[in-house]
Tab-separated table of C-alpha atoms and ligand atoms in Angstrom:
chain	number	residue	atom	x	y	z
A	1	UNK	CA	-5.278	176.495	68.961
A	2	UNK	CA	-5.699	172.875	69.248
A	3	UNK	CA	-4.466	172.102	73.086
A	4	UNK	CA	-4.430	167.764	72.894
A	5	UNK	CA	-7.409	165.474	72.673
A	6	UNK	CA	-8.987	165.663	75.822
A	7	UNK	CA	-10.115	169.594	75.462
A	8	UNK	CA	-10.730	168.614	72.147
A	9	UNK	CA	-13.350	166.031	73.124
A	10	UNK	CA	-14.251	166.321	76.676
A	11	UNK	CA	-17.634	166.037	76.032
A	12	UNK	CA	-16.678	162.654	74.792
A	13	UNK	CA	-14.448	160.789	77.361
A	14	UNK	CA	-14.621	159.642	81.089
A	15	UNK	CA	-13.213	163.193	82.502
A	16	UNK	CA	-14.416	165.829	84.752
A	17	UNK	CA	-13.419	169.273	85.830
A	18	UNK	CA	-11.515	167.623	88.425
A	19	UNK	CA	-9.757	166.078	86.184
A	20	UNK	CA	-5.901	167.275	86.181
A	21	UNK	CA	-4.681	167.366	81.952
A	22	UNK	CA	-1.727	165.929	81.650
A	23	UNK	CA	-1.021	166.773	77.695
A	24	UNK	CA	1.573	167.146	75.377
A	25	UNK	CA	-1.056	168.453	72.477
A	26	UNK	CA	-1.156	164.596	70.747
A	27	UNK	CA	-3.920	164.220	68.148
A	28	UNK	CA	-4.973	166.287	65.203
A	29	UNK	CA	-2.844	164.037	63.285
A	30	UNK	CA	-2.844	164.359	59.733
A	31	UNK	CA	-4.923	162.261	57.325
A	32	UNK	CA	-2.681	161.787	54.223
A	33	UNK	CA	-4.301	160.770	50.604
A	34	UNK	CA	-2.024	158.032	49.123
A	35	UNK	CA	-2.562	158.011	45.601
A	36	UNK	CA	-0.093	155.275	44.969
A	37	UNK	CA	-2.548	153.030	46.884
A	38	UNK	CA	-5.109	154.133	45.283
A	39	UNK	CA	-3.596	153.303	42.080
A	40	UNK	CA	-3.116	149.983	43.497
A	41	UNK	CA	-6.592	148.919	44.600
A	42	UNK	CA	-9.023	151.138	42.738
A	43	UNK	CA	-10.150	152.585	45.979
A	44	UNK	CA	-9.859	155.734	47.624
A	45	UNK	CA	-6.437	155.339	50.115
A	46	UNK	CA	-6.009	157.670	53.233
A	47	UNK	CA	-2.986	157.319	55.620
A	48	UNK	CA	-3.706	158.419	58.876
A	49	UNK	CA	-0.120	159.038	60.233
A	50	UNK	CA	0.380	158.644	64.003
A	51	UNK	CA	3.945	159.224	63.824
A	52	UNK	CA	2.762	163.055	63.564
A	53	UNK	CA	1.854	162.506	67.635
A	54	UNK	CA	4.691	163.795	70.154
A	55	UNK	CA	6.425	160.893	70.817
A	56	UNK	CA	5.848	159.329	67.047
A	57	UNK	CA	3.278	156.986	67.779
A	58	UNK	CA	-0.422	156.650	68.101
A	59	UNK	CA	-0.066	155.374	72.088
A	60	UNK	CA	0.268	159.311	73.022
A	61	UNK	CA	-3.691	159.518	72.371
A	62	UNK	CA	-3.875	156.884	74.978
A	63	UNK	CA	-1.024	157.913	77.478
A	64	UNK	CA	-2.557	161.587	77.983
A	65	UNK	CA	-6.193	160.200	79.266
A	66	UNK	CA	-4.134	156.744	81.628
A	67	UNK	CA	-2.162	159.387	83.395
A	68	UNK	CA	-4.575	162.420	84.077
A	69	UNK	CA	-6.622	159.975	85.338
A	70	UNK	CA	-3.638	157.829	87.538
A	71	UNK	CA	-2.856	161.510	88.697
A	72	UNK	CA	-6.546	161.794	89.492
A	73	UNK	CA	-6.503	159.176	91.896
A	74	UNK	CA	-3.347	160.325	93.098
A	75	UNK	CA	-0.791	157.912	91.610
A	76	UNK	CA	2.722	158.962	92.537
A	77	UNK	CA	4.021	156.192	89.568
A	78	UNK	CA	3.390	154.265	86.605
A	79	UNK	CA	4.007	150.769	84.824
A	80	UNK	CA	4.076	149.596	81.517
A	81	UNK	CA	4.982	146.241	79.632
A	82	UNK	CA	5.871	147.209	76.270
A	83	UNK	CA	7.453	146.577	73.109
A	84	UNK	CA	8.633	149.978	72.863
A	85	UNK	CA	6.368	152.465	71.869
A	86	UNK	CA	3.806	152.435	75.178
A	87	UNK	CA	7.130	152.725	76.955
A	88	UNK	CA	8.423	155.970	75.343
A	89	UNK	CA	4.945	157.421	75.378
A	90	UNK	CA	4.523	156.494	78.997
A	91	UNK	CA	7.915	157.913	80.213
A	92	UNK	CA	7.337	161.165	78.210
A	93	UNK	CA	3.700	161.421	80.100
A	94	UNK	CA	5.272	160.852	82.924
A	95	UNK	CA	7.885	163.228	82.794
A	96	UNK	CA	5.378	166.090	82.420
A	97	UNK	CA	3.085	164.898	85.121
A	98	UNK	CA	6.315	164.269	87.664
A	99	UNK	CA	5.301	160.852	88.252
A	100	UNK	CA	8.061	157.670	88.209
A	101	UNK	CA	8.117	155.432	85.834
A	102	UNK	CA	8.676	151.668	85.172
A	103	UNK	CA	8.613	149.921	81.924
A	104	UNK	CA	9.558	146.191	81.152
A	105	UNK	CA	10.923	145.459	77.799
A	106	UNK	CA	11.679	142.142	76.235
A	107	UNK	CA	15.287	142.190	75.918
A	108	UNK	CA	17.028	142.815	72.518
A	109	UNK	CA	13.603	142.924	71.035
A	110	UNK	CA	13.126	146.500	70.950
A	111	UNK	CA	13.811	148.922	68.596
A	112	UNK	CA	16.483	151.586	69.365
A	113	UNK	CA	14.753	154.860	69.206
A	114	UNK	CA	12.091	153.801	71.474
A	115	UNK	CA	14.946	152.579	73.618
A	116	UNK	CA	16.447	155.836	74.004
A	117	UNK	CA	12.971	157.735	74.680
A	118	UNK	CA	11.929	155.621	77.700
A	119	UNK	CA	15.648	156.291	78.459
A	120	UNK	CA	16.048	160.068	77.802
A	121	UNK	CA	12.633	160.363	79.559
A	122	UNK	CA	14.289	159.208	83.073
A	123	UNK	CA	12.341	155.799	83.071
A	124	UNK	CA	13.435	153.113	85.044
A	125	UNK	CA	13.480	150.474	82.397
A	126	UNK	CA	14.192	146.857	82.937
A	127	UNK	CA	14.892	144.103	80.086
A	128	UNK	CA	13.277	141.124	81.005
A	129	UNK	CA	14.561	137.604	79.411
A	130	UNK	CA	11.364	137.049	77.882
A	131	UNK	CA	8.589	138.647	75.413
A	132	UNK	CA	5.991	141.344	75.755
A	133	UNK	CA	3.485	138.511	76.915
A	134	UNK	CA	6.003	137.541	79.823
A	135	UNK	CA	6.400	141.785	80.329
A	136	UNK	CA	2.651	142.213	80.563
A	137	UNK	CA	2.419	139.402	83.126
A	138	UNK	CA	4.824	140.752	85.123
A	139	UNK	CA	3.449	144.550	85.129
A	140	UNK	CA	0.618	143.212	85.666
A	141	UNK	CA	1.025	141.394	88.757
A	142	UNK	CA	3.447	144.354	90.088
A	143	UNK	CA	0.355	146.589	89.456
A	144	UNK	CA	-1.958	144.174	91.981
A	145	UNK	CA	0.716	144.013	94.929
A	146	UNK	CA	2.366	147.462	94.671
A	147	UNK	CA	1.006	150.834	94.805
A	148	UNK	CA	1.761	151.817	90.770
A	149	UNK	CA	-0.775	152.232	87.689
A	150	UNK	CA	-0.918	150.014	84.995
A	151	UNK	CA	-1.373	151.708	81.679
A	152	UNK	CA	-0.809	148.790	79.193
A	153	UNK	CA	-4.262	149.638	77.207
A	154	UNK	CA	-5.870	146.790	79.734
A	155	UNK	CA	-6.404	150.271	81.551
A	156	UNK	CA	-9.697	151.236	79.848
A	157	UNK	CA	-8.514	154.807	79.960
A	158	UNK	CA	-6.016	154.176	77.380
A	159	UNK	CA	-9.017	152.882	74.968
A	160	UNK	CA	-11.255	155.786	75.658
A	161	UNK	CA	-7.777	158.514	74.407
A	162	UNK	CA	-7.081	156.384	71.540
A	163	UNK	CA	-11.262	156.019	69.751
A	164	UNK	CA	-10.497	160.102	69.547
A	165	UNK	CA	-8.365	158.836	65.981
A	166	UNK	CA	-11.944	157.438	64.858
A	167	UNK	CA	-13.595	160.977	65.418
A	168	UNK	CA	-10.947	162.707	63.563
A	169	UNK	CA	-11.186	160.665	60.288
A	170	UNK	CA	-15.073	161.054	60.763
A	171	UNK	CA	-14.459	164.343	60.816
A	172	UNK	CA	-12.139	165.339	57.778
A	173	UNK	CA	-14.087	162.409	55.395
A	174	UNK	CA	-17.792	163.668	56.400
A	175	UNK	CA	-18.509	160.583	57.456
A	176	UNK	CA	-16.551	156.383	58.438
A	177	UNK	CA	-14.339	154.704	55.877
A	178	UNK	CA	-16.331	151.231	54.364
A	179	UNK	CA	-13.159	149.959	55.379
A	180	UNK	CA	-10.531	150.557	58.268
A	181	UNK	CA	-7.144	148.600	58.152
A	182	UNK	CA	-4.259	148.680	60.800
A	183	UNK	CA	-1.932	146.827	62.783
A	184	UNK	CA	-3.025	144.088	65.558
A	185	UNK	CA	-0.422	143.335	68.760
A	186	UNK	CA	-1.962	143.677	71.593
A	187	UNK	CA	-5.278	144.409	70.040
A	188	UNK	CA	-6.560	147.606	71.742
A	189	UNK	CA	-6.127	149.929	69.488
A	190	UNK	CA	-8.289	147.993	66.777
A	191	UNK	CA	-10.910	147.611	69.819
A	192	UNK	CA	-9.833	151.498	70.248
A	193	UNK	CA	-11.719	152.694	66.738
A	194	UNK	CA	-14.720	150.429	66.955
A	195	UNK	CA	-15.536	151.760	70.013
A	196	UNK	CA	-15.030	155.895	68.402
A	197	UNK	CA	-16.868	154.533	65.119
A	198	UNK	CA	-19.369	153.059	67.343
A	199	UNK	CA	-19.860	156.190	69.113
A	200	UNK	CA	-19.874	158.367	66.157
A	201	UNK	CA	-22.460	156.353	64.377
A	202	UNK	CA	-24.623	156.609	67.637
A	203	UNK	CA	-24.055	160.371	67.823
A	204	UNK	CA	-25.149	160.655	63.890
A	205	UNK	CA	-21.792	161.640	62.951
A	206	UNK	CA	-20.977	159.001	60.744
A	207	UNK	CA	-24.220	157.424	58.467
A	208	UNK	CA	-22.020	154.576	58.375
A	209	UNK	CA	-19.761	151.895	60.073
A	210	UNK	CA	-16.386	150.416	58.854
A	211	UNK	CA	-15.799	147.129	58.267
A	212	UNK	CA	-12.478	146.989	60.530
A	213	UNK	CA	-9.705	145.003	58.928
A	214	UNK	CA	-6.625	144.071	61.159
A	215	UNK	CA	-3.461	142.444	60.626
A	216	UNK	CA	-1.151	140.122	62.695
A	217	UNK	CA	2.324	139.569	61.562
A	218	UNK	CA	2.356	136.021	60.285
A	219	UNK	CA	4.961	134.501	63.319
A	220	UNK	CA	2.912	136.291	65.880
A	221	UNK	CA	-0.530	135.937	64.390
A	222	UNK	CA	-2.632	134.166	67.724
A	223	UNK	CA	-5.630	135.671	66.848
A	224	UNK	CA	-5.912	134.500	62.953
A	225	UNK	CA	-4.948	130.707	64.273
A	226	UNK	CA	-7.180	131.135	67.098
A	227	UNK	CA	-4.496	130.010	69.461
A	228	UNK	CA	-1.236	131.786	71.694
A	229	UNK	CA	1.572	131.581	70.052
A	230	UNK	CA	4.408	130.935	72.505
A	231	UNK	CA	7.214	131.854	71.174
A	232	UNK	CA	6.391	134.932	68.766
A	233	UNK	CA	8.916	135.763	65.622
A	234	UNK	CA	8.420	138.446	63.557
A	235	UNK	CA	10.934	141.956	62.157
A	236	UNK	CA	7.934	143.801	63.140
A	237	UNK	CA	8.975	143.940	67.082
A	238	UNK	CA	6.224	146.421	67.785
A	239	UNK	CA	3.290	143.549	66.839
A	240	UNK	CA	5.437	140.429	68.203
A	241	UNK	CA	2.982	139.290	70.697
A	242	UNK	CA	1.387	135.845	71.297
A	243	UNK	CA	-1.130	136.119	73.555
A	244	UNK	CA	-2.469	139.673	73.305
A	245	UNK	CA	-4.852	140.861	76.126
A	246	UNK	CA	-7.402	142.247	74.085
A	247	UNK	CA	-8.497	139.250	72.246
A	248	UNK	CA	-11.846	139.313	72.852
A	249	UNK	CA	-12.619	143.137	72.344
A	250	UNK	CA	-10.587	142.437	68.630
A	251	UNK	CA	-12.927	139.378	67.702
A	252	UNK	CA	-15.617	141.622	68.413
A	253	UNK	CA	-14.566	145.017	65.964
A	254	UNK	CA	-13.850	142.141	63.395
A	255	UNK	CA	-17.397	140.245	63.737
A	256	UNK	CA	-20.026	143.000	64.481
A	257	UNK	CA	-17.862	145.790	61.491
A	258	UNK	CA	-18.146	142.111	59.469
A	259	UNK	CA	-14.529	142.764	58.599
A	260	UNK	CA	-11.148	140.608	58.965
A	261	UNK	CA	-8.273	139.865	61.121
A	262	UNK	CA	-5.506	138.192	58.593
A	263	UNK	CA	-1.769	137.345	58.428
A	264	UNK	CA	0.896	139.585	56.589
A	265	UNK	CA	4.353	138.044	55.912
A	266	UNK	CA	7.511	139.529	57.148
A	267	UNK	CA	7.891	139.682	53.475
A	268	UNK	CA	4.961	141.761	52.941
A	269	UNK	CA	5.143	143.934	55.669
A	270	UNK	CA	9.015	145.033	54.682
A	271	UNK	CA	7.784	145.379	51.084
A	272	UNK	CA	5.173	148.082	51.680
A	273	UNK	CA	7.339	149.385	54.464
A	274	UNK	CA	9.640	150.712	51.152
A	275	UNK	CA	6.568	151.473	49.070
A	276	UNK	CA	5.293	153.964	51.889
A	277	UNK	CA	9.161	155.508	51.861
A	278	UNK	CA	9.947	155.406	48.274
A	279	UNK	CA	6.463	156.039	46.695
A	280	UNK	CA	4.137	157.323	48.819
A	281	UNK	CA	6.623	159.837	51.053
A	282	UNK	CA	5.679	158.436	54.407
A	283	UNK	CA	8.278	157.093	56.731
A	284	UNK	CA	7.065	154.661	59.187
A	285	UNK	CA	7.813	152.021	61.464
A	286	UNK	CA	7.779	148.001	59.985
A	287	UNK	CA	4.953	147.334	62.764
A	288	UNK	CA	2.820	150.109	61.267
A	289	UNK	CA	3.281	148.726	57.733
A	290	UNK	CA	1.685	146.139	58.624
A	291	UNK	CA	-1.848	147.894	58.140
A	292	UNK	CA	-0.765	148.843	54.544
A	293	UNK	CA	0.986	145.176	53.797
A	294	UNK	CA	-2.845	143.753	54.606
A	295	UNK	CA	-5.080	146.413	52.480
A	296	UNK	CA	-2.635	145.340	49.112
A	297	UNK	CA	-2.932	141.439	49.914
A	298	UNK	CA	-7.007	142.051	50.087
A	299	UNK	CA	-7.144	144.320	46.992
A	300	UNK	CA	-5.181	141.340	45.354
A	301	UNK	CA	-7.641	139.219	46.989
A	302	UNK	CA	-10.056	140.971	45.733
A	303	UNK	CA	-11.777	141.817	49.196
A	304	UNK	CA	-11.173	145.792	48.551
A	305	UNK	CA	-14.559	147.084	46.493
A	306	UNK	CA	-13.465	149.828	43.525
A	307	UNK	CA	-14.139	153.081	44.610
A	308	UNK	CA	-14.321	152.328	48.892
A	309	UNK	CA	-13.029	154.603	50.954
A	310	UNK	CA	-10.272	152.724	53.123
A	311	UNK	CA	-7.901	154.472	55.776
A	312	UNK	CA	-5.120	152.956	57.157
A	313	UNK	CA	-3.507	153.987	60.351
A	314	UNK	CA	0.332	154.182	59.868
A	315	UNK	CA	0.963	153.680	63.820
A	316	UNK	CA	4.660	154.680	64.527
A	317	UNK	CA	7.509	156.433	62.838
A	318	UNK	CA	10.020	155.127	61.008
A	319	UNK	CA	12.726	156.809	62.855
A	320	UNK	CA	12.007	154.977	65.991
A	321	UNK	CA	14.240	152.510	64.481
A	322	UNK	CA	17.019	153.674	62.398
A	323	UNK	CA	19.078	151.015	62.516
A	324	UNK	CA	16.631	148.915	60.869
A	325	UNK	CA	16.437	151.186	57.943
A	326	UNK	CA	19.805	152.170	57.472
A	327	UNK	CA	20.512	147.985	57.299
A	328	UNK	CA	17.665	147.848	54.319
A	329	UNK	CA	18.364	150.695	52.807
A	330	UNK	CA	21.308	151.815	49.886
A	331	UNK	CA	24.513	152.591	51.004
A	332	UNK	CA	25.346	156.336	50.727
A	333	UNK	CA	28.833	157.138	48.357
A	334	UNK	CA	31.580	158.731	49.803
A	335	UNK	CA	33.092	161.382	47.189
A	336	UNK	CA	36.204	164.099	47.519
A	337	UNK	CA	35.035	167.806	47.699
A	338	UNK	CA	34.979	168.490	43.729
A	339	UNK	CA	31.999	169.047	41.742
A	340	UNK	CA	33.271	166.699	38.607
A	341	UNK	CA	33.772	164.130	41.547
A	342	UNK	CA	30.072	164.923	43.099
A	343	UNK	CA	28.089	165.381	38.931
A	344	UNK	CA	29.951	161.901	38.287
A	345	UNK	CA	27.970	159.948	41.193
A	346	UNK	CA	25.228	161.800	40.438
A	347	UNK	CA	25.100	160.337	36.956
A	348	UNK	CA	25.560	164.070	35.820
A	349	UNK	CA	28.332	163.792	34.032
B	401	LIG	N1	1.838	149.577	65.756
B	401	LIG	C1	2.796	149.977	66.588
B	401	LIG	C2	3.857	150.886	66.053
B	401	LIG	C3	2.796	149.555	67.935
B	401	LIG	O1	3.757	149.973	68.742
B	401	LIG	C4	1.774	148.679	68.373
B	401	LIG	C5	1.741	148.205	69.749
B	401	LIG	C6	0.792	148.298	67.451
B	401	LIG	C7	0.855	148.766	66.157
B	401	LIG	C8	-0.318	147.393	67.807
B	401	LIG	O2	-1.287	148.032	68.582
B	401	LIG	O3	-1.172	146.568	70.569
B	401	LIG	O4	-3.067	148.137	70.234
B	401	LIG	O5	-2.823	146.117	68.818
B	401	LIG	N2	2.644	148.436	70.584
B	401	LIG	C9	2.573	148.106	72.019
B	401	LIG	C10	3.766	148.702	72.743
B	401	LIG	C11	2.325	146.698	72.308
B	401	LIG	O6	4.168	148.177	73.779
B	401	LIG	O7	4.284	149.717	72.298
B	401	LIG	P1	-2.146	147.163	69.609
């Protein structure tokens, strides 16, 4: 019975016996062929879909090692900045472990399922009239003065849950993708997998390492211009963030993998968004799109070699924000109870 990541690998993270497992089984998540993509780019597409973790979204892999170990060192609460997702992971973690929790949001700028998690979770949630860059600051500083855990992935805890996705693609392919593409915000979970790839390589698991290619929404892209962007615009809330604190740690996966940190368009990111729905059967979040919005724009670049293996984490699901999709998508028809009335929409009759 699979029992969450850290029994699963143990062996392979900064925990001891002493260690009390706060887990709501995350991980194990499944790795999805995507024909359609492959179709696309003449390589070999995988989807590996975080939106299979409890609270729909890969920051559960991080949550469950941050608050064993804040309960470890006998933290009776929790912080978070967050544009959404880190703050319904955080307040379900935090539920089971009977800790309080805070998260700050930038107001109106995040999406309403992850709203009502952090919510329905009993968090005590504050909008703040500002971004996730003003959220982190203030978390952050909250953190220093007053006894309460940060576990924004700054908390190297959160890094450490979240490689584990690199050792389970390692483990259903045989061996590391050539290439790995996902979604950059606040850039740890990019620095997340090179650190498992790293570590798998080392171990002899994987003869290989990926080139790691990440993508920035194009209005909150700081890393690809190589400067903060102040005031950060993009449909893609869960990525809108111009100054993200793992900067460094994402130029590194990008230099020593020799892969890429690029733009996608809002455009872009909306369009594969509906190819994952209508083609491929996976419903995601626009933010995680954004890994699947980059691998087309390099296959039509031509940076995608024929026959590659590529994975690309889809990071949240799309049900986090329905009323996103229910805007985009076709409007249903409203028929009287007859079957004539119900063939006729259908185009049956
Ligand atoms: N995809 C989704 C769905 C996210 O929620 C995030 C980050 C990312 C990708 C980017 O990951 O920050 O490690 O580069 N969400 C954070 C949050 C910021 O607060 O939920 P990253």
């Amino acid at each position: 019975m699979w029992r969450g990541l850290i029994e699963a690998y143990r062996d392979r993270l900064p925990v001891s016996e002493a260690t009390p497992v706060v887990t709501l089984h995350e991980g194990n998540t499944p790795l999805v062929p995507a024909p359609v993509l492959s179709q696309r780019t003449g390589a070999d597409v995988y989807l590996k879909v975080e939106g299979a973790n409890p609270t729909g979204s890969f920051k559960d892999r991080g949550m469950t090692m941050a608050v064993s170990k804040a309960v470890e060192e006998g933290s009776k609460a929790i912080i978070c900045a967050s544009t959404g997702n880190t703050s319904a992971s955080a307040a379900a973690y935090a539920a089971r472990a009977g800790l309080t929790c805070a998260v700050l949001v930038p107001q109106g700028k995040i999406a309403l399922g992850k709203l009502a998690q952090a919510l329905v979770h009993g968090a005590k949630l504050l909008q703040v009239d500002g971004n996730f860059d003003d959220c982190l600051a203030l978390a952050s500083k909250l953190s220093q003065d007053f006894p309460v855990s940060l576990v924004n992935s700054v908390n190297i805890f959160r890094l450490h849950g979240q490689k584990t996705a690199a050792f389970e693609i390692v483990e259903s392919l045989g061996r590391a993708p050539d290439i790995h593409c996902l979604p950059v915000g606040n850039a740890g979970n990019i620095a997340a997998y090179w650190m498992g790839y790293q570590e798998d390589h080392a171990a002899g698991n994987s003869k290989i390492l990926p080139k790691m290619y990440g993508f920035q929404a194009s209005g909150a892209a700081p890393i690809v211009n190589g400067q903060v962007v102040q005031e950060p615009s993009t449909i893609a809330t869960a990525i809108r963030i111009g100054n993200p604190a793992s900067w460094t740690k994402a130029l590194d996966a990008r230099d020593s993998s020799g892969g890429l940190i690029s733009a996608v368009t809002d455009r872009e990111i909306l369009s594969a968004y509906r190819l994952l729905a209508r083609e491929v059967g996976v419903f995601v979040e626009l933010g995680s799109a954004a890994s699947v919005a980059g691998l087309l724009q390099q296959a039509e670049a031509g940076k995608i070699p024929a026959g590659g293996t590529v994975v690309c984490t889809v990071t949240g699901h799309g049900l986090k924000d329905p009323e996103w999709a229910i805007s985009t998508a076709p409007s249903p028809t409203t028929i009287q109870n007859d079957v004539l009335a119900a063939a006729r929409s259908l185009d049956l009759a």
